[in-house]
Amino acid sequence: MMTAFLIDTNVLSELMRTQPESTVMTWFDRHVDTECFTSSITKAEIFLGIALLPESIRRTRLENAAQKMFSEDFTEIEGLKLINPWETA
């Protein structure tokens, strides 16, 4: 039986911080070879949270990090998948 994790908004948000909490990084590093998923709801929550921030260097950094995370890290190529994506059309 294969182990897999559904990564929620709190974990992804923490990983996007300049200095993520060491306990989160330790957990994530221990499971780097495990198949991980996230949901379209988590993706929406991340982008909504960023959109609600005032225009700033921090907001731009987070927008770029989120775009990169969802376009590069959560792809089937890396073994990380976005599940239940909303229609983009």
XYZ file of C-alpha atoms in Angstrom:
89
model
C 0.000 0.000 0.000
C 1.420 3.363 -1.058
C 1.362 6.319 1.291
C 0.197 9.672 -0.059
C -0.567 13.006 1.524
C -3.051 15.748 0.761
C -1.080 18.929 1.457
C -3.367 21.624 2.828
C -3.269 25.403 2.664
C -1.500 25.826 6.002
C 1.434 23.643 4.968
C 1.824 25.248 1.540
C 1.520 28.712 3.051
C 4.229 27.873 5.583
C 6.521 26.516 2.875
C 6.162 29.818 0.970
C 7.497 31.839 3.911
C 10.977 33.325 3.725
C 11.932 31.212 6.744
C 9.471 28.332 7.142
C 8.985 26.813 10.576
C 11.634 24.136 11.093
C 9.100 21.500 12.196
C 7.180 21.882 8.914
C 10.391 21.694 6.888
C 11.531 18.607 8.798
C 8.201 16.857 8.194
C 8.193 17.831 4.527
C 11.807 16.728 4.016
C 11.042 13.344 5.597
C 8.258 12.808 3.039
C 9.968 14.155 -0.062
C 9.748 10.754 -1.779
C 6.082 10.323 -0.875
C 3.403 11.147 -3.409
C 1.796 14.436 -2.405
C -1.357 16.107 -3.631
C -3.130 19.387 -3.139
C -6.642 20.466 -4.043
C -8.029 23.179 -6.255
C -9.561 24.664 -3.095
C -6.114 25.015 -1.547
C -4.862 26.636 -4.739
C -7.764 29.108 -4.652
C -7.154 29.874 -0.965
C -3.467 30.587 -1.609
C -4.220 32.958 -4.501
C -7.098 34.665 -2.653
C -4.918 35.248 0.398
C -2.242 36.824 -1.780
C -4.788 38.953 -3.681
C -6.078 40.384 -0.405
C -2.623 41.697 0.524
C -1.808 45.338 -0.241
C 0.409 45.987 -3.259
C 3.954 45.428 -2.042
C 7.226 43.657 -2.710
C 6.039 40.876 -0.386
C 2.824 40.393 -2.372
C 4.762 40.249 -5.642
C 7.185 37.714 -4.153
C 4.298 35.552 -2.946
C 2.488 35.787 -6.307
C 5.627 34.641 -8.090
C 6.225 31.832 -5.581
C 2.626 30.603 -5.875
C 2.706 30.682 -9.683
C 5.951 28.718 -9.676
C 4.710 26.243 -7.065
C 1.498 25.410 -8.930
C 3.076 25.345 -12.385
C 6.260 23.427 -11.504
C 5.937 21.602 -8.188
C 2.404 20.261 -8.450
C 2.666 18.489 -11.773
C 2.551 14.826 -12.626
C 6.153 15.028 -13.827
C 7.394 15.562 -10.300
C 5.032 13.023 -8.777
C 3.103 15.850 -7.160
C -0.364 16.379 -8.513
C -3.087 18.962 -8.333
C -6.283 17.034 -7.787
C -9.790 17.981 -8.838
C -8.752 21.028 -10.882
C -11.457 23.501 -11.833
C -12.182 24.078 -15.481
C -9.994 26.869 -16.856
C -12.117 27.564 -19.950
